[in-house]
PDB file of C-alpha atoms in Angstrom:
ATOM      1  CA  GLN A  24       0.000   0.000   0.000  1.00 43.00           C
ATOM      2  CA  CYS A  25       1.170   3.507  -0.753  1.00 43.00           C
ATOM      3  CA  ARG A  26       1.927   5.425   2.443  1.00 51.00           C
ATOM      4  CA  ASP A  27       1.815   8.904   0.851  1.00 52.00           C
ATOM      5  CA  THR A  28      -0.883   8.632  -1.782  1.00 58.00           C
ATOM      6  CA  GLU A  29      -1.058  12.398  -2.312  1.00 70.00           C
ATOM      7  CA  GLY A  30       2.686  12.904  -2.902  1.00 84.00           C
ATOM      8  CA  LEU A  31       2.954   9.950  -5.245  1.00 89.00           C
ATOM      9  CA  ALA A  32      -0.267  10.806  -7.089  1.00 89.00           C
ATOM     10  CA  ALA A  33       0.840  14.431  -7.528  1.00 91.00           C
ATOM     11  CA  TYR A  34       4.152  13.300  -9.044  1.00 94.00           C
ATOM     12  CA  VAL A  35       2.460  10.801 -11.388  1.00 95.00           C
ATOM     13  CA  ASP A  36      -0.140  13.406 -12.412  1.00 95.00           C
ATOM     14  CA  SER A  37       2.525  16.061 -13.117  1.00 95.00           C
ATOM     15  CA  CYS A  38       4.556  13.601 -15.187  1.00 97.00           C
ATOM     16  CA  GLU A  39       1.489  12.323 -17.049  1.00 97.00           C
ATOM     17  CA  ARG A  40       0.613  15.883 -18.118  1.00 97.00           C
ATOM     18  CA  ALA A  41       4.271  16.645 -18.990  1.00 97.00           C
ATOM     19  CA  LEU A  42       4.387  13.721 -21.437  1.00 98.00           C
ATOM     20  CA  TRP A  43       1.970  15.531 -23.771  1.00 98.00           C
ATOM     21  CA  ARG A  44       3.650  18.945 -23.570  1.00 96.00           C
ATOM     22  CA  PRO A  45       6.627  20.071 -25.676  1.00 95.00           C
ATOM     23  CA  ASP A  46       9.088  19.382 -22.840  1.00 91.00           C
ATOM     24  CA  GLY A  47       7.940  15.735 -22.862  1.00 95.00           C
ATOM     25  CA  SER A  48       8.673  15.198 -26.562  1.00 96.00           C
ATOM     26  CA  ALA A  49      11.977  13.316 -26.039  1.00 96.00           C
ATOM     27  CA  VAL A  50      10.342  10.909 -23.593  1.00 97.00           C
ATOM     28  CA  ARG A  51       7.238  10.573 -25.772  1.00 97.00           C
ATOM     29  CA  ARG A  52       9.419   9.776 -28.798  1.00 97.00           C
ATOM     30  CA  TRP A  53      11.384   7.185 -26.765  1.00 97.00           C
ATOM     31  CA  LEU A  54       8.160   5.528 -25.580  1.00 98.00           C
ATOM     32  CA  THR A  55       6.417   5.477 -28.953  1.00 97.00           C
ATOM     33  CA  GLU A  56       9.291   4.988 -31.394  1.00 96.00           C
ATOM     34  CA  GLU A  57      11.838   3.003 -29.404  1.00 94.00           C
ATOM     35  CA  ARG A  58       9.485   1.038 -27.126  1.00 94.00           C
ATOM     36  CA  GLY A  59       6.565   0.854 -29.588  1.00 95.00           C
ATOM     37  CA  LEU A  60       3.909   1.977 -27.100  1.00 97.00           C
ATOM     38  CA  PRO A  61       0.985   3.888 -28.628  1.00 97.00           C
ATOM     39  CA  ALA A  62      -0.675   6.899 -27.012  1.00 97.00           C
ATOM     40  CA  ASP A  63      -3.814   4.992 -25.969  1.00 97.00           C
ATOM     41  CA  VAL A  64      -1.767   2.514 -23.891  1.00 98.00           C
ATOM     42  CA  LEU A  65       0.277   5.343 -22.360  1.00 98.00           C
ATOM     43  CA  ARG A  66      -2.871   7.231 -21.392  1.00 97.00           C
ATOM     44  CA  ALA A  67      -4.719   4.177 -20.038  1.00 97.00           C
ATOM     45  CA  ASN A  68      -1.772   3.407 -17.742  1.00 98.00           C
ATOM     46  CA  HIS A  69      -0.878   6.980 -16.663  1.00 98.00           C
ATOM     47  CA  VAL A  70       2.619   6.808 -18.171  1.00 98.00           C
ATOM     48  CA  GLY A  71       4.424  10.131 -18.028  1.00 98.00           C
ATOM     49  CA  ALA A  72       7.601  12.139 -18.519  1.00 97.00           C
ATOM     50  CA  ASP A  73       9.792  13.387 -15.710  1.00 96.00           C
ATOM     51  CA  PRO A  74      11.688  16.312 -17.283  1.00 93.00           C
ATOM     52  CA  GLY A  75      14.262  16.227 -14.467  1.00 89.00           C
ATOM     53  CA  ARG A  76      14.616  17.886 -11.085  1.00 87.00           C
ATOM     54  CA  ASP A  77      15.656  21.218 -12.600  1.00 88.00           C
ATOM     55  CA  ARG A  78      12.232  21.430 -14.322  1.00 88.00           C
ATOM     56  CA  LEU A  79       9.912  19.553 -11.962  1.00 87.00           C
ATOM     57  CA  ARG A  80       9.773  20.116  -8.221  1.00 85.00           C
ATOM     58  CA  ARG A  81       9.290  16.997  -6.168  1.00 86.00           C
ATOM     59  CA  SER A  82       8.579  16.058  -2.595  1.00 84.00           C
ATOM     60  CA  ARG A  83      10.925  13.978  -0.472  1.00 85.00           C
ATOM     61  CA  GLY A  84      11.090  10.309  -1.441  1.00 88.00           C
ATOM     62  CA  ILE A  85      10.040  10.813  -5.077  1.00 90.00           C
ATOM     63  CA  PRO A  86      12.545   9.559  -7.701  1.00 88.00           C
ATOM     64  CA  CYS A  87      15.356  12.119  -7.828  1.00 86.00           C
ATOM     65  CA  GLY A  88      15.100  13.042 -11.525  1.00 83.00           C
ATOM     66  CA  ALA A  89      18.781  13.454 -12.352  1.00 84.00           C
ATOM     67  CA  GLY A  90      17.703  13.822 -15.994  1.00 86.00           C
ATOM     68  CA  PRO A  91      14.704  13.176 -18.242  1.00 93.00           C
ATOM     69  CA  GLY A  92      12.924   9.883 -17.762  1.00 96.00           C
ATOM     70  CA  ALA A  93       9.739   7.975 -18.463  1.00 97.00           C
ATOM     71  CA  THR A  94       7.499   7.368 -15.462  1.00 98.00           C
ATOM     72  CA  PHE A  95       5.770   4.014 -15.216  1.00 98.00           C
ATOM     73  CA  PRO A  96       3.105   3.880 -12.492  1.00 97.00           C
ATOM     74  CA  ALA A  97       2.413   0.498 -10.910  1.00 97.00           C
ATOM     75  CA  LEU A  98      -1.341  -0.064 -10.750  1.00 97.00           C
ATOM     76  CA  ASP A  99      -3.210  -2.425  -8.478  1.00 95.00           C
ATOM     77  CA  VAL A 100      -5.779  -4.858  -9.880  1.00 95.00           C
ATOM     78  CA  ASN A 101      -8.419  -2.083  -9.676  1.00 94.00           C
ATOM     79  CA  GLY A 102      -6.307   0.409 -11.649  1.00 93.00           C
ATOM     80  CA  GLN A 103      -5.255   2.523  -8.651  1.00 93.00           C
ATOM     81  CA  ILE A 104      -1.714   3.937  -8.608  1.00 93.00           C
ATOM     82  CA  ARG A 105       0.372   2.281  -5.881  1.00 93.00           C
ATOM     83  CA  TYR A 106       3.970   2.932  -6.938  1.00 95.00           C
ATOM     84  CA  VAL A 107       6.017   4.432  -9.750  1.00 96.00           C
ATOM     85  CA  GLN A 108       9.311   3.675 -11.444  1.00 95.00           C
ATOM     86  CA  THR A 109      11.182   6.325 -13.390  1.00 95.00           C
ATOM     87  CA  ARG A 110      13.268   4.999 -16.283  1.00 95.00           C
ATOM     88  CA  ALA A 111      16.128   7.355 -17.137  1.00 93.00           C
ATOM     89  CA  LEU A 112      16.487   8.006 -20.857  1.00 93.00           C
ATOM     90  CA  GLU A 113      20.256   8.222 -20.354  1.00 90.00           C
ATOM     91  CA  PRO A 114      21.163   6.186 -17.251  1.00 86.00           C
ATOM     92  CA  ARG A 115      24.138   7.451 -15.254  1.00 81.00           C
ATOM     93  CA  PRO A 116      26.988   4.961 -14.774  1.00 81.00           C
ATOM     94  CA  GLY A 117      26.631   3.095 -11.497  1.00 76.00           C
ATOM     95  CA  TYR A 118      23.006   4.102 -10.901  1.00 76.00           C
ATOM     96  CA  GLY A 119      21.011   1.702 -13.057  1.00 80.00           C
ATOM     97  CA  LYS A 120      18.150   2.499 -15.401  1.00 89.00           C
ATOM     98  CA  TYR A 121      15.323   2.757 -12.869  1.00 90.00           C
ATOM     99  CA  ASP A 122      14.799   5.171  -9.990  1.00 91.00           C
ATOM    100  CA  ASN A 123      12.161   4.213  -7.444  1.00 90.00           C
ATOM    101  CA  PRO A 124      10.422   6.107  -4.650  1.00 91.00           C
ATOM    102  CA  SER A 125      11.618   5.619  -1.095  1.00 90.00           C
ATOM    103  CA  ALA A 126      10.056   2.701   0.753  1.00 88.00           C
ATOM    104  CA  ALA A 127       8.761   5.199   3.325  1.00 85.00           C
ATOM    105  CA  LEU A 128       6.758   6.921   0.597  1.00 85.00           C
ATOM    106  CA  ALA A 129       5.609   3.862  -1.338  1.00 88.00           C
ATOM    107  CA  PRO A 130       6.801   0.299  -0.723  1.00 90.00           C
ATOM    108  CA  ASN A 131       7.333  -1.817  -3.840  1.00 92.00           C
ATOM    109  CA  PRO A 132       4.068  -3.747  -4.429  1.00 93.00           C
ATOM    110  CA  ARG A 133       5.987  -6.405  -6.445  1.00 94.00           C
ATOM    111  CA  LEU A 134       3.134  -6.440  -9.012  1.00 95.00           C
ATOM    112  CA  THR A 135       1.596  -4.032 -11.478  1.00 96.00           C
ATOM    113  CA  TRP A 136      -1.559  -4.678 -13.457  1.00 98.00           C
ATOM    114  CA  ALA A 137      -1.542  -3.144 -16.942  1.00 97.00           C
ATOM    115  CA  VAL A 138      -4.733  -1.756 -18.428  1.00 96.00           C
ATOM    116  CA  PRO A 139      -5.522  -2.615 -22.064  1.00 97.00           C
ATOM    117  CA  PRO A 140      -6.745   0.457 -23.978  1.00 95.00           C
ATOM    118  CA  GLY A 141      -9.860  -1.394 -25.137  1.00 94.00           C
ATOM    119  CA  PRO A 142     -11.720  -4.587 -24.293  1.00 95.00           C
ATOM    120  CA  ALA A 143      -9.399  -7.281 -22.949  1.00 94.00           C
ATOM    121  CA  ARG A 144      -9.093 -10.636 -24.683  1.00 94.00           C
ATOM    122  CA  PRO A 145     -11.076 -13.103 -22.582  1.00 94.00           C
ATOM    123  CA  GLY A 146      -9.645 -16.019 -20.638  1.00 97.00           C
ATOM    124  CA  GLN A 147      -5.945 -15.142 -20.575  1.00 97.00           C
ATOM    125  CA  LEU A 148      -3.536 -13.449 -18.150  1.00 98.00           C
ATOM    126  CA  LEU A 149       0.051 -12.816 -19.207  1.00 98.00           C
ATOM    127  CA  ILE A 150       2.778 -12.539 -16.560  1.00 96.00           C
ATOM    128  CA  CYS A 151       5.638 -10.297 -17.686  1.00 96.00           C
ATOM    129  CA  GLU A 152       8.894  -8.999 -16.245  1.00 93.00           C
ATOM    130  CA  GLY A 153       8.385  -5.337 -15.457  1.00 93.00           C
ATOM    131  CA  ILE A 154       6.005  -2.566 -16.369  1.00 96.00           C
ATOM    132  CA  PRO A 155       7.108  -1.918 -19.981  1.00 96.00           C
ATOM    133  CA  ASP A 156       6.620  -5.574 -20.964  1.00 96.00           C
ATOM    134  CA  ALA A 157       3.200  -5.653 -19.277  1.00 97.00           C
ATOM    135  CA  LEU A 158       2.252  -2.542 -21.272  1.00 98.00           C
ATOM    136  CA  ILE A 159       3.261  -4.245 -24.524  1.00 97.00           C
ATOM    137  CA  ALA A 160       0.980  -7.174 -23.639  1.00 97.00           C
ATOM    138  CA  ALA A 161      -1.825  -4.732 -22.784  1.00 97.00           C
ATOM    139  CA  GLN A 162      -1.291  -3.047 -26.149  1.00 96.00           C
ATOM    140  CA  ALA A 163      -2.170  -6.386 -27.775  1.00 96.00           C
ATOM    141  CA  GLY A 164      -5.374  -6.511 -25.699  1.00 96.00           C
ATOM    142  CA  TYR A 165      -4.217  -8.958 -23.042  1.00 97.00           C
ATOM    143  CA  ARG A 166      -4.786  -8.640 -19.327  1.00 97.00           C
ATOM    144  CA  SER A 167      -1.269  -8.590 -17.993  1.00 98.00           C
ATOM    145  CA  VAL A 168       0.656  -8.301 -14.779  1.00 97.00           C
ATOM    146  CA  GLY A 169       4.248  -7.139 -14.487  1.00 96.00           C
ATOM    147  CA  LEU A 170       6.600  -8.451 -11.840  1.00 95.00           C
ATOM    148  CA  LEU A 171       8.636  -5.719 -10.158  1.00 93.00           C
ATOM    149  CA  GLY A 172      12.005  -6.738  -8.781  1.00 83.00           C
ATOM    150  CA  THR A 173      11.982 -10.371  -9.869  1.00 74.00           C
ATOM    151  CA  ASN A 174      14.921 -11.113  -7.581  1.00 76.00           C
ATOM    152  CA  ALA A 175      12.856 -10.248  -4.492  1.00 66.00           C
ATOM    153  CA  LEU A 176       9.549 -12.027  -5.064  1.00 77.00           C
ATOM    154  CA  ASP A 177       7.875 -13.970  -2.286  1.00 83.00           C
ATOM    155  CA  PRO A 178       5.062 -16.561  -2.147  1.00 89.00           C
ATOM    156  CA  THR A 179       2.409 -13.882  -1.663  1.00 92.00           C
ATOM    157  CA  VAL A 180       3.044 -12.618  -5.215  1.00 93.00           C
ATOM    158  CA  ALA A 181       2.067 -15.969  -6.749  1.00 93.00           C
ATOM    159  CA  ALA A 182      -0.963 -16.146  -4.439  1.00 95.00           C
ATOM    160  CA  ARG A 183      -2.131 -12.664  -5.472  1.00 95.00           C
ATOM    161  CA  ILE A 184      -1.867 -13.569  -9.164  1.00 96.00           C
ATOM    162  CA  ALA A 185      -3.583 -16.936  -8.623  1.00 96.00           C
ATOM    163  CA  ASN A 186      -6.454 -15.288  -6.734  1.00 97.00           C
ATOM    164  CA  VAL A 187      -7.185 -12.940  -9.650  1.00 97.00           C
ATOM    165  CA  ALA A 188      -6.818 -15.735 -12.219  1.00 97.00           C
ATOM    166  CA  THR A 189      -9.181 -17.984 -10.258  1.00 97.00           C
ATOM    167  CA  ARG A 190     -11.703 -15.221  -9.599  1.00 96.00           C
ATOM    168  CA  ASP A 191     -11.790 -14.165 -13.269  1.00 96.00           C
ATOM    169  CA  ASN A 192     -11.381 -17.696 -14.746  1.00 97.00           C
ATOM    170  CA  LEU A 193      -8.117 -16.840 -16.528  1.00 97.00           C
ATOM    171  CA  ASP A 194      -5.428 -19.145 -17.859  1.00 97.00           C
ATOM    172  CA  ILE A 195      -1.934 -17.927 -16.975  1.00 97.00           C
ATOM    173  CA  THR A 196       0.948 -17.653 -19.411  1.00 96.00           C
ATOM    174  CA  ILE A 197       4.412 -16.592 -18.288  1.00 94.00           C
ATOM    175  CA  ILE A 198       6.297 -14.478 -20.830  1.00 92.00           C
ATOM    176  CA  THR A 199      10.085 -14.608 -20.555  1.00 83.00           C
TER     177      THR A 199
END
């Protein structure tokens, strides 16, 4: 559960709006041309552009924004924002590609449910590694779940996925 829903939501909202402004064009181009994600998928999943800390003020615990990056909110099964990862367009050496909020602000939920832009294909749930891959599956109309931090998963993650699959009568396919 997110501990500071307002701070996280404000950041995601600011970045979502920035994606469609001129200062979001580099991130928008990276998402659409290099990742192949269309605007309807980006909008349905609240994807955004962090223009960097010199252009976007942020509260404590929000990803630091050393430079421009794409923001990928993690949604719960009901589509509510629970977490966000910021993917640097040009990662700094030694820092990795992703910047995450502090655990005090929003603990990693280990799962994100992607929202297809239209009706979902019935009967199937795709399990993917990470938010971008789950968005690609959603783009094709599949219900999908992304695993966040695959090296730190625990048995509750499988149980949460199984509960949704059972409830909604979905077959599960793992995409590697």
